[in-house]
Short mmCIF file of C-alpha atoms and ligand atoms in Angstrom, two decimals:
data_model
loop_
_atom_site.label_atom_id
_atom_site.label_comp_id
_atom_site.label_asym_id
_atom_site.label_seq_id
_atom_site.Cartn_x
_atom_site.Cartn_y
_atom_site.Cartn_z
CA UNK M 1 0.00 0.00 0.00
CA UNK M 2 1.35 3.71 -0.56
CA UNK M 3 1.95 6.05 1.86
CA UNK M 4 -0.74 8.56 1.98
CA UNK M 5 1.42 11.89 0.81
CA UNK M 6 -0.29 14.04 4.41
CA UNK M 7 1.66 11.50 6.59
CA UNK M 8 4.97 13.03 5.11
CA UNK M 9 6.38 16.46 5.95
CA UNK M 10 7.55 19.50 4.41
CA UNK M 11 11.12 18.51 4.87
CA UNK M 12 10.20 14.98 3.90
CA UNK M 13 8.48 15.85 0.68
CA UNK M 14 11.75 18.12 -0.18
CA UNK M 15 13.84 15.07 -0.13
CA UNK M 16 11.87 13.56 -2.29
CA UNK M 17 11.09 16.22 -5.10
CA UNK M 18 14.75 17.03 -5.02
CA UNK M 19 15.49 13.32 -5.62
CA UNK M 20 13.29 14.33 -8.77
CA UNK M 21 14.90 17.18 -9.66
CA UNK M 22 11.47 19.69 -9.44
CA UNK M 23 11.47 23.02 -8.49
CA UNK M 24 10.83 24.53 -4.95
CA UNK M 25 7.80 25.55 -5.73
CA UNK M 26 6.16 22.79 -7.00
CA UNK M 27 6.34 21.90 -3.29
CA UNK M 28 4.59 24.82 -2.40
CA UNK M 29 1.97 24.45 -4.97
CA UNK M 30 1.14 20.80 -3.34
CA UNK M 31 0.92 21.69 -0.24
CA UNK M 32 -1.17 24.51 -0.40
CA UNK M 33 -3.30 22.10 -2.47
CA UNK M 34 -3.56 19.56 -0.07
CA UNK M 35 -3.96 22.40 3.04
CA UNK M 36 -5.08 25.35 1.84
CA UNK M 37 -7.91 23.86 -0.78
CA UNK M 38 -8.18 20.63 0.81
CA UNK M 39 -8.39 19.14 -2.84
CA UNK M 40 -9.26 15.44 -2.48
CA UNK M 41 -7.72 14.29 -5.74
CA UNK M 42 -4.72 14.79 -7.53
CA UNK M 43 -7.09 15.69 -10.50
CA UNK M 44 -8.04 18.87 -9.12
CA UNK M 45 -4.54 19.89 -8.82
CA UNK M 46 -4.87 21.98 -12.30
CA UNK M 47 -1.75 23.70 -12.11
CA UNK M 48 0.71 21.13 -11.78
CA UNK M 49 1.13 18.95 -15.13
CA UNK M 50 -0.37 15.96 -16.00
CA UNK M 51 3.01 14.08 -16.01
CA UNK M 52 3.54 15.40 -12.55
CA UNK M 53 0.12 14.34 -11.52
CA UNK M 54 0.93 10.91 -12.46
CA UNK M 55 4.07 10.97 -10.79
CA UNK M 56 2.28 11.69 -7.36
CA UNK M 57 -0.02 8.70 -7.61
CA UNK M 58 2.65 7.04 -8.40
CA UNK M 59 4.35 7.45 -5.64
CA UNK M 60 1.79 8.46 -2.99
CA UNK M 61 -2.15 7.58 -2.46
CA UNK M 62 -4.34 10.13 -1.22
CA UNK M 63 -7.31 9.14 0.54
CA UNK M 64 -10.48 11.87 1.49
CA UNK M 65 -12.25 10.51 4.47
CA UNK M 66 -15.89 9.83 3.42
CA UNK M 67 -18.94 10.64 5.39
CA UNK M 68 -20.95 8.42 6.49
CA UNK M 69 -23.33 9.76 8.50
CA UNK M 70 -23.71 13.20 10.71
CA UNK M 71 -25.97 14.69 13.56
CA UNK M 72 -26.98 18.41 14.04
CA UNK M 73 -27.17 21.53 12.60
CA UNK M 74 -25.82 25.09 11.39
CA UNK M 75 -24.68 27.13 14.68
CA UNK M 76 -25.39 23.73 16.78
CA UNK M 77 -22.42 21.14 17.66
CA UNK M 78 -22.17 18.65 14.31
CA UNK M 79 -20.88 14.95 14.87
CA UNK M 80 -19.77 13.69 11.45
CA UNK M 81 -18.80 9.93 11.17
CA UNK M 82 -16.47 9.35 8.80
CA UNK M 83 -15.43 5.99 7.33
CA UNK M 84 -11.76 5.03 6.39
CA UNK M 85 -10.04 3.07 3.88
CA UNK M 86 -10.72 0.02 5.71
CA UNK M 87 -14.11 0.65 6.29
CA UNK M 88 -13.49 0.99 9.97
CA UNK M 89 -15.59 4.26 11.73
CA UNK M 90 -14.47 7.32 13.10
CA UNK M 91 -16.04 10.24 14.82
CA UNK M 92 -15.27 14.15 14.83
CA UNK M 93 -17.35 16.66 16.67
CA UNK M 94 -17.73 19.83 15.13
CA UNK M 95 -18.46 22.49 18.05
CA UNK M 96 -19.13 26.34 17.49
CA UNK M 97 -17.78 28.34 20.66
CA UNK M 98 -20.74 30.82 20.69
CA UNK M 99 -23.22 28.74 19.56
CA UNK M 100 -25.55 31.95 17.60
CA UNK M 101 -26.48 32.81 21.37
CA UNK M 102 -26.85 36.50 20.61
CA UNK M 103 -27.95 35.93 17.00
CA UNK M 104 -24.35 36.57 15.73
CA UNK M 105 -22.74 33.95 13.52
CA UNK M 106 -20.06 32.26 15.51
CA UNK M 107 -16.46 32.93 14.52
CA UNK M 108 -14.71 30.17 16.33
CA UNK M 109 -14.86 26.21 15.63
CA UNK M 110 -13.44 23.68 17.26
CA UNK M 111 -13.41 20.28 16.28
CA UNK M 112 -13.04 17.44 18.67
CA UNK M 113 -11.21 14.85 17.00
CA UNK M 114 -10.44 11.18 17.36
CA UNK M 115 -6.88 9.46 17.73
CA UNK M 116 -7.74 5.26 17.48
CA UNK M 117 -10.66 3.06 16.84
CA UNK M 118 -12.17 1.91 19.63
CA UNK M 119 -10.27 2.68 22.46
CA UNK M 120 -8.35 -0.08 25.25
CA UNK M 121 -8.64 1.62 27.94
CA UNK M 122 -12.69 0.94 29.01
CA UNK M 123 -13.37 3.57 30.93
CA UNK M 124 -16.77 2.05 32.44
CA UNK M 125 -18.93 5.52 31.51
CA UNK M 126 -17.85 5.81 27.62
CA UNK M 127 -18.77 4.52 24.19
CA UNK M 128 -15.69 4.46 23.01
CA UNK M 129 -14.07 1.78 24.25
CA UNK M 130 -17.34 -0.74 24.65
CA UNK M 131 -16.08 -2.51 21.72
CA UNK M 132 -12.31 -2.80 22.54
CA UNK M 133 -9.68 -1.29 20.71
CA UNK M 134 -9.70 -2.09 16.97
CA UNK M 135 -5.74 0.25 15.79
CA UNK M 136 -4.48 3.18 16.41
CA UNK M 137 -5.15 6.17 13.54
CA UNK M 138 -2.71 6.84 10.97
CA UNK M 139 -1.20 10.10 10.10
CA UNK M 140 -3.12 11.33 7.71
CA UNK M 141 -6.38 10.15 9.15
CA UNK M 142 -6.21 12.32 12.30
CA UNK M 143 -5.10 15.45 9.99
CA UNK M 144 -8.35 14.17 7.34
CA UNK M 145 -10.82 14.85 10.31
CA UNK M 146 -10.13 18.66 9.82
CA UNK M 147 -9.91 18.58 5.90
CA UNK M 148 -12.88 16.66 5.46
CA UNK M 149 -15.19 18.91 8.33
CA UNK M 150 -13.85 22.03 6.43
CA UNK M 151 -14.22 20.45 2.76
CA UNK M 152 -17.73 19.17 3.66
CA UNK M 153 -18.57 22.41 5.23
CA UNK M 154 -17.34 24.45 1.91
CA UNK M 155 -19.44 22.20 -0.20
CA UNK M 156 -22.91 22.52 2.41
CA UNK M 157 -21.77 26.36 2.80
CA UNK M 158 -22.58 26.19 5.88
CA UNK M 159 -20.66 27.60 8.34
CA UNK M 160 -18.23 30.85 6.65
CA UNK M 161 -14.24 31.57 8.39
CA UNK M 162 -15.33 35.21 9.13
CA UNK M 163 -12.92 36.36 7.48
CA UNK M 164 -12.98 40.06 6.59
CA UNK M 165 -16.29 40.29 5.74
CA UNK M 166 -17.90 41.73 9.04
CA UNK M 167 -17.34 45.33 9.02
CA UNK M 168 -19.12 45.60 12.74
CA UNK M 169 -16.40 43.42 14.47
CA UNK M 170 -13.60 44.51 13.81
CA UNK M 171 -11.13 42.28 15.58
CA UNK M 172 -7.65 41.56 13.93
CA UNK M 173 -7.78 37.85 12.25
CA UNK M 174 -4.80 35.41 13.61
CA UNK M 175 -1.85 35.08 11.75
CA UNK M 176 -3.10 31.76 10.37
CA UNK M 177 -1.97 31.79 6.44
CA UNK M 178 -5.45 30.12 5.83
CA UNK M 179 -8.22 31.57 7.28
CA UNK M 180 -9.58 28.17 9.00
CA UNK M 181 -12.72 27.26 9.64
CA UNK M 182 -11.66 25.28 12.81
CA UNK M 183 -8.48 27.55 14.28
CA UNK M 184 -9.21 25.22 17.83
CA UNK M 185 -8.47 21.41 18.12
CA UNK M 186 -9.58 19.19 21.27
CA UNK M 187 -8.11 15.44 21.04
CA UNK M 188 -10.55 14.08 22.89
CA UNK M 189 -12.74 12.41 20.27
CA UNK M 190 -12.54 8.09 20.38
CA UNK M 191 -9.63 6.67 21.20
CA UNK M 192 -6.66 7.36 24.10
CA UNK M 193 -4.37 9.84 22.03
CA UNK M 194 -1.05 9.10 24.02
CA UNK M 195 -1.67 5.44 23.34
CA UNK M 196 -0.80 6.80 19.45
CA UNK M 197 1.73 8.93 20.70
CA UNK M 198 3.87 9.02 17.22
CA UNK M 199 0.86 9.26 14.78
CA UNK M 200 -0.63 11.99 17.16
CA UNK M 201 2.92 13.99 17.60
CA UNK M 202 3.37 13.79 13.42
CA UNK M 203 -0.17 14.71 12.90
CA UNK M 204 -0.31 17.96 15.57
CA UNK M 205 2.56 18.69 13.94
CA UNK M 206 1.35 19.19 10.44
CA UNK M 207 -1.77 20.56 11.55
CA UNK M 208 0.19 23.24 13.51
CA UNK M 209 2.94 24.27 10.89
CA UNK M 210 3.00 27.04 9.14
CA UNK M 211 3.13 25.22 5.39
CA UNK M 212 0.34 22.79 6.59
CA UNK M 213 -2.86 23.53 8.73
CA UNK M 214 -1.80 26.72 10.56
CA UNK M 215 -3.67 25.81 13.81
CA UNK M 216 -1.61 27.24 16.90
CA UNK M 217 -0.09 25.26 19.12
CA UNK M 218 -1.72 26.75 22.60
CA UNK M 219 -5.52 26.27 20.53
CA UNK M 220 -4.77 22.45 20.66
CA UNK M 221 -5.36 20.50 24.00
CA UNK M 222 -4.58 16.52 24.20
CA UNK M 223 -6.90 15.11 26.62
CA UNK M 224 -6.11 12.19 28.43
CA UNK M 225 -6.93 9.09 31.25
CA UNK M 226 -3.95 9.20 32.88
CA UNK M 227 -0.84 7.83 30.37
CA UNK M 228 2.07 8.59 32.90
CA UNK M 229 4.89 8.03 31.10
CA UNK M 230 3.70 9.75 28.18
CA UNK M 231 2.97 12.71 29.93
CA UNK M 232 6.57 12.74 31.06
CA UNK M 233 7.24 12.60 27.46
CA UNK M 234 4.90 15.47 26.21
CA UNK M 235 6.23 18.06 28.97
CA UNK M 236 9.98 17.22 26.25
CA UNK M 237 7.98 18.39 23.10
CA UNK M 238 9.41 21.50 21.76
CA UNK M 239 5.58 22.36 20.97
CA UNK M 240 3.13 23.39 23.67
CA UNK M 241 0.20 21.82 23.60
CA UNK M 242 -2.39 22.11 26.21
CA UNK M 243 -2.92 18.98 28.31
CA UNK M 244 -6.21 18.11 29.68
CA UNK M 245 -6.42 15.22 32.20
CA UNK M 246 -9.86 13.33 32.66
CA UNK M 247 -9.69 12.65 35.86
CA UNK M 248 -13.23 11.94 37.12
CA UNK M 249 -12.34 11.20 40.49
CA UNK M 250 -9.53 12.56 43.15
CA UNK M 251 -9.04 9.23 45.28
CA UNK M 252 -7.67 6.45 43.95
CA UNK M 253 -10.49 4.66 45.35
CA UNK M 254 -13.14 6.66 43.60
CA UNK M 255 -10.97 6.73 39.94
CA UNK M 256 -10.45 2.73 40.37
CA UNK M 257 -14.13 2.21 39.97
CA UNK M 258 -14.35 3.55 36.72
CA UNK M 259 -11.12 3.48 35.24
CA UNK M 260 -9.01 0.70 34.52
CA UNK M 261 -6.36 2.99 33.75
CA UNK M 262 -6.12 3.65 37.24
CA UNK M 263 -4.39 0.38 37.92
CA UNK M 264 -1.58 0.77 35.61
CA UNK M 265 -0.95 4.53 36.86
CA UNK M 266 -2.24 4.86 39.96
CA UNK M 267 -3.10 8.49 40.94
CA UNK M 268 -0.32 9.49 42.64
CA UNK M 269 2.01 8.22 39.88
CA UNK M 270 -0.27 10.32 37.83
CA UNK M 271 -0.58 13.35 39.79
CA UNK M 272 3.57 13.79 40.00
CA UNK M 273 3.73 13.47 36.06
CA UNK M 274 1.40 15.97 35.95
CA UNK M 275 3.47 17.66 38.12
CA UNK M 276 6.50 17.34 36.62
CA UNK M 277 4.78 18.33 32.98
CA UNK M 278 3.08 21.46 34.81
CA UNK M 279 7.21 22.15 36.17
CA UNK M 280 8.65 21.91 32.57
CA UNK M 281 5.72 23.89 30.54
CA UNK M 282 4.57 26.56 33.24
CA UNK M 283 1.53 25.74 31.72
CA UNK M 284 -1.83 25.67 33.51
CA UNK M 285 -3.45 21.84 33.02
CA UNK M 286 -7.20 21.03 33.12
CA UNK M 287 -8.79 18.45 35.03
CA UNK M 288 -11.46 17.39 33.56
CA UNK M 289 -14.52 16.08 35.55
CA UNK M 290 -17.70 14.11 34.66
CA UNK M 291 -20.82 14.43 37.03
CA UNK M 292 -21.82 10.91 37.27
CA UNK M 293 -25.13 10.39 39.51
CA UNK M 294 -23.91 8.70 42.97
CA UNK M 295 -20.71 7.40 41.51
CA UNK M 296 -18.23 10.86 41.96
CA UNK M 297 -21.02 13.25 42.79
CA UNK M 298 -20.90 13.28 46.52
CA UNK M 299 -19.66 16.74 48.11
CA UNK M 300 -17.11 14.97 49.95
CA UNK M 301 -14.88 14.20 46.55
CA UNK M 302 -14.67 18.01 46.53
CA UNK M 303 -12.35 18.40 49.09
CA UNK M 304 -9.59 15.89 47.27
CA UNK M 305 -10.28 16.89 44.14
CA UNK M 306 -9.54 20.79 45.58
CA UNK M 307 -6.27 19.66 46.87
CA UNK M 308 -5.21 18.13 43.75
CA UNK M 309 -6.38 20.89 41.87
CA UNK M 310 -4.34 23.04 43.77
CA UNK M 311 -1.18 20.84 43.95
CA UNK M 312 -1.34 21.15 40.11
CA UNK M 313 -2.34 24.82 39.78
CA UNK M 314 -5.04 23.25 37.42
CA UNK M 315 -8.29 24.38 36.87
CA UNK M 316 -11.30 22.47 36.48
CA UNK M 317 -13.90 21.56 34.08
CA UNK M 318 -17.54 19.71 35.27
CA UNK M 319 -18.98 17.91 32.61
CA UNK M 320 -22.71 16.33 33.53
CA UNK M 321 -22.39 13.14 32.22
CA UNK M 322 -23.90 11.80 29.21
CA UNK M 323 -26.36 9.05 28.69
CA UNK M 324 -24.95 5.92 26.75
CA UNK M 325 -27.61 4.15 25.97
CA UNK M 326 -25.99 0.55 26.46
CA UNK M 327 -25.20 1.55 30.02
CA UNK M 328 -26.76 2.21 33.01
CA UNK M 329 -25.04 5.34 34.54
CA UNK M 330 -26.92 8.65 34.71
CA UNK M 331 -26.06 12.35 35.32
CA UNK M 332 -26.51 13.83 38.60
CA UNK M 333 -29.64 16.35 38.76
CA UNK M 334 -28.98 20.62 38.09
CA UNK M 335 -28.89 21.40 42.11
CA UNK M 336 -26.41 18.56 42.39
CA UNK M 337 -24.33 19.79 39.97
CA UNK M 338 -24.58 23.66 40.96
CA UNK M 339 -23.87 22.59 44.54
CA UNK M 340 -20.55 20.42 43.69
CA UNK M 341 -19.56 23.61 41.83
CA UNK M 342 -20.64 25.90 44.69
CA UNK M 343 -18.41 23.77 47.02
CA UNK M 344 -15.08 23.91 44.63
CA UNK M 345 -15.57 27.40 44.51
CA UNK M 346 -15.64 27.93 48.30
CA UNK M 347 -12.15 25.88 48.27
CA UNK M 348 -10.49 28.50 45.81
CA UNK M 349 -10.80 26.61 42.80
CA UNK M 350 -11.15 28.03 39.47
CA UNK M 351 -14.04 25.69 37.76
CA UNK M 352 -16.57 25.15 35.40
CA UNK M 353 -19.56 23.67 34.65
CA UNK M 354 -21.58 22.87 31.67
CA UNK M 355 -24.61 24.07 31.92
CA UNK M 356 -25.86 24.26 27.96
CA UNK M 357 -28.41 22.44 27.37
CA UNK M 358 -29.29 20.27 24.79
CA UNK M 359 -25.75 18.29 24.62
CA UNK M 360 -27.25 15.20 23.72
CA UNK M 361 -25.46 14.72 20.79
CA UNK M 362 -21.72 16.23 22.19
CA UNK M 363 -19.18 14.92 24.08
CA UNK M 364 -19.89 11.18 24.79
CA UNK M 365 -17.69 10.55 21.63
CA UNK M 366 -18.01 6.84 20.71
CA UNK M 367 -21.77 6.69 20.14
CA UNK M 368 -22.70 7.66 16.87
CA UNK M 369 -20.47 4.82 15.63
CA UNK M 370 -21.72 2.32 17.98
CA UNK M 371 -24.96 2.94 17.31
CA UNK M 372 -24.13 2.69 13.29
CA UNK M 373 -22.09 -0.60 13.94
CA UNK M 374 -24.94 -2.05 15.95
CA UNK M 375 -27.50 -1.02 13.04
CA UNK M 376 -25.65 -2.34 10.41
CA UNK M 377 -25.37 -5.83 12.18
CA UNK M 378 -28.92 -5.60 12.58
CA UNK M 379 -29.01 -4.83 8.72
CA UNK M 380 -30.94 -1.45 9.50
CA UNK M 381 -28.86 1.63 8.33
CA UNK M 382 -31.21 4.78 10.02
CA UNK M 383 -29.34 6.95 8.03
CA UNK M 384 -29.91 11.16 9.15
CA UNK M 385 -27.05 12.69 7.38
N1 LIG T 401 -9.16 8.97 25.92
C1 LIG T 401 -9.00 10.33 26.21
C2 LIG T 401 -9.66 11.25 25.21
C3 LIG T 401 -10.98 10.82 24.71
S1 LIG T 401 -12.31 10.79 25.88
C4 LIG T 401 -9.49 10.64 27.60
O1 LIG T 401 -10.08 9.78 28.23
O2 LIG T 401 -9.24 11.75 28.04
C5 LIG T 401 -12.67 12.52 25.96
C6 LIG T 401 -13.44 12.95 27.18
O3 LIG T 401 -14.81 12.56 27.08
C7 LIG T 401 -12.90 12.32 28.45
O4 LIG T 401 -12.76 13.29 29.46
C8 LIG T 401 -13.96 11.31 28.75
O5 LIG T 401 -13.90 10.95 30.05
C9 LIG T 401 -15.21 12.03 28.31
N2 LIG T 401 -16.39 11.18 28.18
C10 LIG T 401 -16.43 9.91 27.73
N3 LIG T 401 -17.70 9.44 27.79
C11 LIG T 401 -18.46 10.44 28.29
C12 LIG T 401 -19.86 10.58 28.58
N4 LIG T 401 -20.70 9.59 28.38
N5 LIG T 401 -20.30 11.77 29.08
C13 LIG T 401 -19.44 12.80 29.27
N6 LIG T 401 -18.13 12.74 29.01
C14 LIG T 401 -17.63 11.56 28.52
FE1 LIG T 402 -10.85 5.48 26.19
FE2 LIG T 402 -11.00 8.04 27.00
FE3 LIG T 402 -13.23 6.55 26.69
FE4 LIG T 402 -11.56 6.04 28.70
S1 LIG T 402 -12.75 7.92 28.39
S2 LIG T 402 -12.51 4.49 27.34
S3 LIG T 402 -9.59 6.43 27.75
S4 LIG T 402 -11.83 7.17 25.08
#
């Protein structure tokens, strides 16, 4: 099989056009194909030459991801399930930061995207992993989820990169050389992204250089269960990403009875990695929280979870949990939530809680494609897209 030409980069792709003794800026004309206009074949490549064309197919495949299926609308968060070459399925959640609240368009995207399918580390609240772990994500397929949203977006004209078109706001654009649709990245679609720690590091990468998808380094944040090592690892990375840490509970009693992860790195071996990552980046971290009815929810977690808040200089992020239909956990009820908040706040502890509604379709990543899996063994496809 051939290398899909967005796993390679810009220094990689030099070797090899010098090796073929083409012109600097033939370079630049592919990538800012392949980036820029997110073409999806080498036939819509029109100004490089046919012979050249060839060459590239040649040598390299390039494979669009293709949609399979996707959930909500314009100015609402979009889950698009995408399938790849294989025919395996992938999610990406497409989520505006200003979701039209004030009748404005929203400027700001972020897309939540996935790292494997399937994930190993079952977690006993998510979709993701309720089918095991089927292989980690190539390259090119985590930098694909933000082509494709954009390209599909383009073609559905949708969404718009406000550009320079509003006259009543003013504000200067990024620096970006593309004006992106998403300009923010969360890894915490399926998958455990430090589990694909090379595809992931390659892919951010791309995504974040200047010749490739532009997207800042501090507007991506890696989310993960609790990968010590790995942590230790990312606090080395000459780029700096934001870390986000789902934590879900601050004992190791409370984490061990929903995640297995817990027994491999056991909180405190966790905490100090966090500790030593928060030492090397001077970076604030995010813990991230989920609200499960009687499982984390009782007031008394609040006083650990403080402390390790603290320890970390981390803030904190509540996240009511969200129903999976093959399982029987719930989300706590509003006061429940508002008073957990109420009594981090009266420790000192900068937090946050979710209070939109409607997030039915957001955040429990995993369940769109379960749901299509399970549908298609039935021989059913309920197809919304
Ligand atoms: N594996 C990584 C990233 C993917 S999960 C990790 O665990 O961090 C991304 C986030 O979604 C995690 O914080 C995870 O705990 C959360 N999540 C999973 N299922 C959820 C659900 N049903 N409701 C709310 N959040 C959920
Ligand atoms: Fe995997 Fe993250 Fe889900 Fe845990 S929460 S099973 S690590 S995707």
């Amino acid at each position: 099989m051939l290398a899909d030409i967005k796993s390679f980069t810009r220094d990689e792709l030099a070797a090899q056009f010098k090796s073929w003794d083409l012109p600097g800026y033939r370079l630049d004309q592919v990538l800012k194909w392949l980036y820029e206009k997110r073409a999806a074949s080498w036939a819509e490549m029109t100004n490089l030459s046919k012979g050249l064309r060839d060459q590239l197919a040649l040598h390299y495949s390039l494979h669009p991801l293709e949609l399979v299926r996707k959930q909500g609308s314009r100015d609402t968060t979009q889950k698009f399930l995408w399938k790849l070459s294989d025919g395996a399925m992938i999610e990406s959640v497409l989520i505006p930061a200003n979701p039209a609240l004030y009748g404005e368009a929203s400027d700001r995207h972020t897309l939540c995207v996935s790292t494997q399918v399937g994930c190993a580390y079952g977690c006993k609240f998510c979709a993701s992993g309720l089918d095991g772990w089927k292989r980690n994500l190539r390259v090119e397929e985590i930098i694909e989820q933000v082509l494709a949203t954009e390209r599909w977006n383009e073609a559905n004209a949708e969404l718009k990169p406000v550009a320079t078109a509003d006259v009543s706001a003013p504000a200067p654009r990024s620096a970006l050389p593309v004006p992106r649709l998403i300009n923010n990245l969360v890894i915490m679609g399926m998958g455990e992204p430090l589990a694909n720690y090379e595809n992931l590091l390659k892919a951010l990468r791309i995504l974040n250089a200047p010749w490739g998808g532009g997207i800042g380094a501090r507007k991506i944040t890696i989310s993960t269960s609790g990968l010590a090592p790995q942590i230790r690892r990312l606090a080395e990375e000459p780029l700096q990403f934001r870390l986000a840490i789902s934590l879900h509970g601050a004992t190791y009693e409370t984490r061990n009875k929903i995640m297995p992860v817990n027994k491999k790195y056991p909180l405190a071996e966790l905490t100090s990695a966090c500790e030593e990552y928060q030492r090397k980046r001077e970076r604030m971290i995010t813990l991230e929280y989920i609200l499960i009815a009687g499982v984390n929810d009782a007031l008394k977690e609040t006083k650990p979870l403080a402390a390790l808040a603290h320890r970390l200089n981390a803030k904190v992020n509540l996240i009511p949990y969200n129903k999976v239909e093959e399982l029987s956990w719930s989300r706590p009820s509003e006061d429940v939530q508002e008073a957990f908040l109420a009594a981090l706040e009266s420790h000192d502890v900068t937090a946050t809680l979710r209070r939109e509604k409607g997030h039915d379709i957001d955040a429990a990543c995993g369940q769109l494609r379960l749901k299509t899996e399970r549908e298609l063994a039935a021989g059913f496809p309920d197809r919304d897209r």
